[in-house]
mmCIF file of C-alpha atoms in Angstrom:
data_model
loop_
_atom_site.group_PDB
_atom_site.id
_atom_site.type_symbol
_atom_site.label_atom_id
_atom_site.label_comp_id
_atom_site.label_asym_id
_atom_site.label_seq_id
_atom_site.Cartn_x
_atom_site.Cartn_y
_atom_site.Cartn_z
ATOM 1 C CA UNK H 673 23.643 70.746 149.392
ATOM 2 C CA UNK H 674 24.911 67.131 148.976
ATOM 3 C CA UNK H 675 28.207 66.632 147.258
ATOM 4 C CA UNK H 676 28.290 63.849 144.988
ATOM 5 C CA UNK H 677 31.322 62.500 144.252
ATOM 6 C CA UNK H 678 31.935 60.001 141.348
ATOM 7 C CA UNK H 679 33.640 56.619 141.318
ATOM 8 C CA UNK H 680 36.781 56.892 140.046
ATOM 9 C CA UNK H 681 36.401 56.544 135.925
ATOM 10 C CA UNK H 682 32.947 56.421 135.519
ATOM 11 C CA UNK H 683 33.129 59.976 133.293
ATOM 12 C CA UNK H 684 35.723 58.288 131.530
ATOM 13 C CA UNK H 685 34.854 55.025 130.701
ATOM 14 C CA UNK H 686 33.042 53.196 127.944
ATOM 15 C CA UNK H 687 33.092 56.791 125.830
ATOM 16 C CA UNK H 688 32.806 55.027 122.504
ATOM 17 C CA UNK H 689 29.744 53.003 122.685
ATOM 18 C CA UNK H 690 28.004 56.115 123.681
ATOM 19 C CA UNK H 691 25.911 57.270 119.760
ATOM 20 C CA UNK H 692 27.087 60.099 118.104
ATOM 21 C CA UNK H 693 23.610 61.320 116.140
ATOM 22 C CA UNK H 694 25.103 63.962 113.478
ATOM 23 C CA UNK H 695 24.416 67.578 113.929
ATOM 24 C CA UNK H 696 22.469 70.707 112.292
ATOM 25 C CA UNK H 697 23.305 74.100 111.892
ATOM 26 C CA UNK H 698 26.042 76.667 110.864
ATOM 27 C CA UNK H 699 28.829 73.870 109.494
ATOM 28 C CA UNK H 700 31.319 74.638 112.349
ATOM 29 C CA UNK H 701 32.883 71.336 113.180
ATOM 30 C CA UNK H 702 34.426 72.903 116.402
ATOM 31 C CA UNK H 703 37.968 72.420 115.856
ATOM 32 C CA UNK H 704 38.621 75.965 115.885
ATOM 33 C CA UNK H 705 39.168 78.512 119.061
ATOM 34 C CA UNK H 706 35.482 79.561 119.984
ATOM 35 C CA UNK H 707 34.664 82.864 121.523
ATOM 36 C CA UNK H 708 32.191 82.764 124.720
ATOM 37 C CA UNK H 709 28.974 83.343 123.197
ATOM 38 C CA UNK H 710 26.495 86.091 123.910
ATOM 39 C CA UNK H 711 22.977 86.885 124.622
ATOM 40 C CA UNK H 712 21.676 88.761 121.597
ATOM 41 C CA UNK H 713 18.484 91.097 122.912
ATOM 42 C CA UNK H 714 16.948 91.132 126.160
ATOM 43 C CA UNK H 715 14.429 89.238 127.663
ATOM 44 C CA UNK H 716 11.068 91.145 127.985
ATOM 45 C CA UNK H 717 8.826 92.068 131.069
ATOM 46 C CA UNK H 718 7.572 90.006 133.238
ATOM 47 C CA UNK H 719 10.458 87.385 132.769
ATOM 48 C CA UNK H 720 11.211 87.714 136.276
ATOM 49 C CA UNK H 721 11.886 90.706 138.681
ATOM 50 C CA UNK H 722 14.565 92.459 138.267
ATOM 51 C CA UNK H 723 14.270 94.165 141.987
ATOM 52 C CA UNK H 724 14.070 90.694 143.291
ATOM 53 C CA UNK H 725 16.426 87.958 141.220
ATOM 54 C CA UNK H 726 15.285 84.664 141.898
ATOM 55 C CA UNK H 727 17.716 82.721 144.508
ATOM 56 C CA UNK H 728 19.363 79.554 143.405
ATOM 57 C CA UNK H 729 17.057 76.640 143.097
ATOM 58 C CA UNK H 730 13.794 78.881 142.518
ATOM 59 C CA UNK H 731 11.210 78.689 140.460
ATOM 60 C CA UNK H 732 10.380 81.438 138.097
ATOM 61 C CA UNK H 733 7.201 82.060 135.877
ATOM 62 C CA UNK H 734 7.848 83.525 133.357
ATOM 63 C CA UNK H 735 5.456 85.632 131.143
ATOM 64 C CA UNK H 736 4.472 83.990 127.950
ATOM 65 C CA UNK H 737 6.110 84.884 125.073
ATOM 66 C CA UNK H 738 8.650 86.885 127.485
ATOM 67 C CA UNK H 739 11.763 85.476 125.831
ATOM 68 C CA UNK H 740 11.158 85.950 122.744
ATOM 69 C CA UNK H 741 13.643 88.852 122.278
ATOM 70 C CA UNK H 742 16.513 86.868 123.095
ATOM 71 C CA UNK H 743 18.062 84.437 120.428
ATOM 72 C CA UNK H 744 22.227 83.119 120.554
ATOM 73 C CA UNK H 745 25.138 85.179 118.803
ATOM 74 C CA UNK H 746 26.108 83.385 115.868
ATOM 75 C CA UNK H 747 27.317 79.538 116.016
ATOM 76 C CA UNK H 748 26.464 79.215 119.489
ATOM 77 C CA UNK H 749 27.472 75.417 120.326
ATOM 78 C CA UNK H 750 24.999 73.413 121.847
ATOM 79 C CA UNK H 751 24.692 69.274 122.572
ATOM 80 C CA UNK H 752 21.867 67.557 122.525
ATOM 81 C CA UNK H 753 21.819 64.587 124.991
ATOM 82 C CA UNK H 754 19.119 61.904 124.698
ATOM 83 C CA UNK H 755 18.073 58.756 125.969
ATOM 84 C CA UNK H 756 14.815 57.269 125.761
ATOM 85 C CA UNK H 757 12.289 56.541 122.827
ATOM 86 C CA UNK H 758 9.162 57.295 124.103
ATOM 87 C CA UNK H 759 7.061 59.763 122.604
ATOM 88 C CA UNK H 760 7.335 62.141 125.296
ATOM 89 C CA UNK H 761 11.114 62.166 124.621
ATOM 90 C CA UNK H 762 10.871 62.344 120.523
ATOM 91 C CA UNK H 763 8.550 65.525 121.323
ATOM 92 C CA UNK H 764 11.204 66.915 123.452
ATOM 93 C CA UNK H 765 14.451 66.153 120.951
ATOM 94 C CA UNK H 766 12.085 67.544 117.978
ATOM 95 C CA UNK H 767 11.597 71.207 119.947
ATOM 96 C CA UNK H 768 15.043 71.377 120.611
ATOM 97 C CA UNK H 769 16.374 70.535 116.949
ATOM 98 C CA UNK H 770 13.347 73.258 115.589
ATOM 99 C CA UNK H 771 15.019 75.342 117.650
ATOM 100 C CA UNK H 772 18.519 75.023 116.579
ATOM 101 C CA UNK H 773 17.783 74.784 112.579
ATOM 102 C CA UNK H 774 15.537 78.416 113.337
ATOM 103 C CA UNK H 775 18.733 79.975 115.162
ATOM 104 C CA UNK H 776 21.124 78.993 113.600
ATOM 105 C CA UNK H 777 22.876 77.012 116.108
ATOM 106 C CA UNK H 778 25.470 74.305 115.681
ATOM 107 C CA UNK H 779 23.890 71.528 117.247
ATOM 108 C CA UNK H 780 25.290 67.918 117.806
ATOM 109 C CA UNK H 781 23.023 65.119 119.092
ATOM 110 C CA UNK H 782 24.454 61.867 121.701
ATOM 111 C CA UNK H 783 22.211 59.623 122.400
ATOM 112 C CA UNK H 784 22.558 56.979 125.094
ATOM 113 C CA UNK H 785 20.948 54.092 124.009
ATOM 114 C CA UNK H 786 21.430 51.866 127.223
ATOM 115 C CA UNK H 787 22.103 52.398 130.819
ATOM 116 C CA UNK H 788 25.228 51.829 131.163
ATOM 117 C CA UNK H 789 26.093 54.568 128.704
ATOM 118 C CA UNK H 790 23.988 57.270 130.597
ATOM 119 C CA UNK H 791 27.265 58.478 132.471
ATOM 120 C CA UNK H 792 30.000 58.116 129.700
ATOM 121 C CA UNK H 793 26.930 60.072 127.262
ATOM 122 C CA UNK H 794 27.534 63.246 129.727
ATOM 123 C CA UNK H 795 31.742 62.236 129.587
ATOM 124 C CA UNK H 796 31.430 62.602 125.378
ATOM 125 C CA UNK H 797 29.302 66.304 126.024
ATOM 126 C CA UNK H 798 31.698 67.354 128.407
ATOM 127 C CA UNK H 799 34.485 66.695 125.988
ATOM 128 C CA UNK H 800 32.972 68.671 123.569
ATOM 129 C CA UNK H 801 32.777 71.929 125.963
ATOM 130 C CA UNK H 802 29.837 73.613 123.853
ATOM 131 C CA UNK H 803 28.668 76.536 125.285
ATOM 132 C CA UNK H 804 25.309 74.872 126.375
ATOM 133 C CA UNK H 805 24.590 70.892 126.887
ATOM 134 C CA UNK H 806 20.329 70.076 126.806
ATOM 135 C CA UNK H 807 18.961 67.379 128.112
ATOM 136 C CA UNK H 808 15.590 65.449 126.401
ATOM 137 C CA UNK H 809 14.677 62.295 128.785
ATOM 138 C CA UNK H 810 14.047 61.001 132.276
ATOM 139 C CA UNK H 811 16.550 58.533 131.726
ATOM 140 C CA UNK H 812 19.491 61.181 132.036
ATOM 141 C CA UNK H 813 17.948 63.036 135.441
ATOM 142 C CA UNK H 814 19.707 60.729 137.882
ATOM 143 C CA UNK H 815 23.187 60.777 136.040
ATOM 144 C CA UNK H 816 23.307 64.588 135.665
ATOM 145 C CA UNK H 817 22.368 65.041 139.418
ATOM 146 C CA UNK H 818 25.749 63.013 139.918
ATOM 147 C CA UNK H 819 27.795 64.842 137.013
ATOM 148 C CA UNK H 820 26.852 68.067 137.153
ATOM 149 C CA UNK H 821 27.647 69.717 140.491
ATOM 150 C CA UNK H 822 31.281 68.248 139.447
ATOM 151 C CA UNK H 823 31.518 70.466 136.203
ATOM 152 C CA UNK H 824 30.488 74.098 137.695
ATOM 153 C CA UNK H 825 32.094 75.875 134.626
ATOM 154 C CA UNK H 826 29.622 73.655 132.188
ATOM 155 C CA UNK H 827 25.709 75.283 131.502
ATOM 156 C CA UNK H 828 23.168 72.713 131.545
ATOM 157 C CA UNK H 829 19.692 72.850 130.660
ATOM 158 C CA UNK H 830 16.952 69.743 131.748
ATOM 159 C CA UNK H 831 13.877 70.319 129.198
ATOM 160 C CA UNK H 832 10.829 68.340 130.994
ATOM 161 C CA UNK H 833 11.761 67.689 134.076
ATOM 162 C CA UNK H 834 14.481 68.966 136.508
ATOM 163 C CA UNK H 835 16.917 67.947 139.070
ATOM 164 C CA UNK H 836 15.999 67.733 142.699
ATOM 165 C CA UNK H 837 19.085 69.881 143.868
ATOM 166 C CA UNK H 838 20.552 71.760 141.056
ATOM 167 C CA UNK H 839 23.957 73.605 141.212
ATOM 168 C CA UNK H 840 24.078 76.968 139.059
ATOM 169 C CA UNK H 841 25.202 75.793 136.484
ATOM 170 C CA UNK H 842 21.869 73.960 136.045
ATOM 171 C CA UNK H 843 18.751 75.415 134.136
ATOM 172 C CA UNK H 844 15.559 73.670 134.571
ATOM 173 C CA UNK H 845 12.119 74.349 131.951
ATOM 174 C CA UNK H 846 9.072 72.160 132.699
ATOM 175 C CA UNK H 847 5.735 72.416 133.325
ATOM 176 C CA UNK H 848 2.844 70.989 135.258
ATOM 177 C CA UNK H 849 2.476 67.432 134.004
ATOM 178 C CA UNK H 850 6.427 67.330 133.611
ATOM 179 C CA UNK H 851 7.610 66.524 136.963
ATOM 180 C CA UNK H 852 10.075 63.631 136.944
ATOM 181 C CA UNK H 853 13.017 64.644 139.511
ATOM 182 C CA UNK H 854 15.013 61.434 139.700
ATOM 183 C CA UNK H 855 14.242 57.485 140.684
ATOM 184 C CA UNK H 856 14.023 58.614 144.622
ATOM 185 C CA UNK H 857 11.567 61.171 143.938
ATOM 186 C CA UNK H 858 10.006 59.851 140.350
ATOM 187 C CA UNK H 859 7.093 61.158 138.627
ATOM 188 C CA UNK H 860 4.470 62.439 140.807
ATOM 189 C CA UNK H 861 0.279 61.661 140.866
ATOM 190 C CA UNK H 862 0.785 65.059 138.871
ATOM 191 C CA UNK H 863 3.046 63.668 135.810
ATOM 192 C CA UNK H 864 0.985 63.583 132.824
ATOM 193 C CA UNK H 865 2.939 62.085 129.609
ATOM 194 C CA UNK H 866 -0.159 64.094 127.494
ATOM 195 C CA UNK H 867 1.263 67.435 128.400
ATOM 196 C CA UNK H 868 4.217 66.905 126.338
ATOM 197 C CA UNK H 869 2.813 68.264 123.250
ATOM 198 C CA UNK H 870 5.110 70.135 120.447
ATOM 199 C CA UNK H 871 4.257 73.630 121.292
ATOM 200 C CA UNK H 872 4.822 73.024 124.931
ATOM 201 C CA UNK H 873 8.240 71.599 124.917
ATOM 202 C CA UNK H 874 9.229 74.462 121.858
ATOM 203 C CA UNK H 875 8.514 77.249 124.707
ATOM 204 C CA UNK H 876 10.493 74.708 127.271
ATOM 205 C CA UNK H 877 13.338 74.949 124.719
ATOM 206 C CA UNK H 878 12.825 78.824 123.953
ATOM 207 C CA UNK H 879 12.315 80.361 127.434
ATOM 208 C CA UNK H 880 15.375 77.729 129.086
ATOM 209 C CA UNK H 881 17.850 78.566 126.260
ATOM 210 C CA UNK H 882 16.566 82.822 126.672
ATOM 211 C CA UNK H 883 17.709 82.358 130.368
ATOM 212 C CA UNK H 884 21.044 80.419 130.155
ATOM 213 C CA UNK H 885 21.624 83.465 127.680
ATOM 214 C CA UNK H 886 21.131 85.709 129.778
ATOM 215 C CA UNK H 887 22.545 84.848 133.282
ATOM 216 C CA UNK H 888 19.849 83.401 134.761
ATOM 217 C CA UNK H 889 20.988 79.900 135.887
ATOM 218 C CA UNK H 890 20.300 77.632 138.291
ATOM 219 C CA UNK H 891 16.422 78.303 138.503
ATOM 220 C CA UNK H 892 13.502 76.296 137.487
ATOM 221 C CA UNK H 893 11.937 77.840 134.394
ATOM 222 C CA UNK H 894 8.186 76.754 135.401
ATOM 223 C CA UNK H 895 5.314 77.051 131.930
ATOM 224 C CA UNK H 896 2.249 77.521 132.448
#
């Protein structure tokens, strides 16, 4: 795998002008000492095989309604980083904040509103160390391929699209018709902005956020 080093300051720099949204959820401001969080439940049959774990970088189908059974122990800390206002992004920031106000989860919302705050919007996350940091937007595919492999001990998930060559700490959940990997690769004959529809991108949201729960990183969580 490639490495991909930063220029010096680019995680650091230009922090503030980077939008601080608000957040949902239990009322924990974070300020306190947080215990690692856990996976309450299991996820169901036909998840994945447990006699043959996917490898890094697969792709798993999953069967519907599979994760269900698995939901965060209680204040699980999550960001929300977004940039883009297209509709297929608004669908994609509206599944994950369902999400959060239905479990419960402390949720705080960045969004990068111009380029040049793509990088320093993944800085401000990182800062935060939640337990989980999701991703809503093409915009944000290219940065994270450059931040992530540098933050190992950070969980990611990319809702709608996915990086080209995740590390482990990076969850994927998309779906045919969501298949932006980056500016070198772009969006395929196959992307289809119409296949971002609410219920699509709340199972995106569900069956990522089941597997970051429960150890199963670094795959692509593929919808059918």
């Amino acid at each position: 795998m490639r490495s991909r080093l930063l220029p010096a300051g680019m995680l650091t720099a230009a922090v503030a002008t980077v939008v601080l949204v608000g957040g949902c959820g239990s009322g924990d401001d974070w300020s306190r000492p947080h215990a690692k969080p856990t996976a309450v439940g299991t996820l169901g049959p036909g998840f994945f095989d447990p006699a043959a774990p996917p490898a890094p970088e697969a792709t798993v189908t999953p069967r519907p309604r599979s994760w269900d059974g698995v939901r965060p122990s209680p204040d699980y800390r999550v960001v929300l980083l977004t940039a883009g206002d297209d509709r297929q992004t608004r669908t994609l920031v509206d599944a994950v904040t369902g999400w959060a106000e239905e479990q419960q989860v402390s949720l705080k919302t960045i969004k990068a509103t111009k380029p040049d705050q793509f990088i320093p919007s993944i800085s401000s996350a990182l800062q935060m160390k939640p337990d989980l940091i999701i991703s809503a937007g093409n915009d944000l595919i290219d940065p994270l391929a450059m931040v992530t492999p540098n933050h190992l001990d950070q969980q990611f998930l990319v809702i709608g699209a996915e990086l080209a060559e995740p590390t482990a700490n990076v969850t994927s959940a998309d779906w045919a018709g969501a298949s932006f990997r980056g500016e070198g690769l772009g969006a395929s004959s196959t992307y289809d902005a119409a296949s971002f529809t609410p219920e699509r991108a709340g199972r995106a949201v569900r069956a990522g956020a089941a597997a970051v729960l429960s150890g199963l990183t670094g795959v692509v969580i593929w919808l059918d």
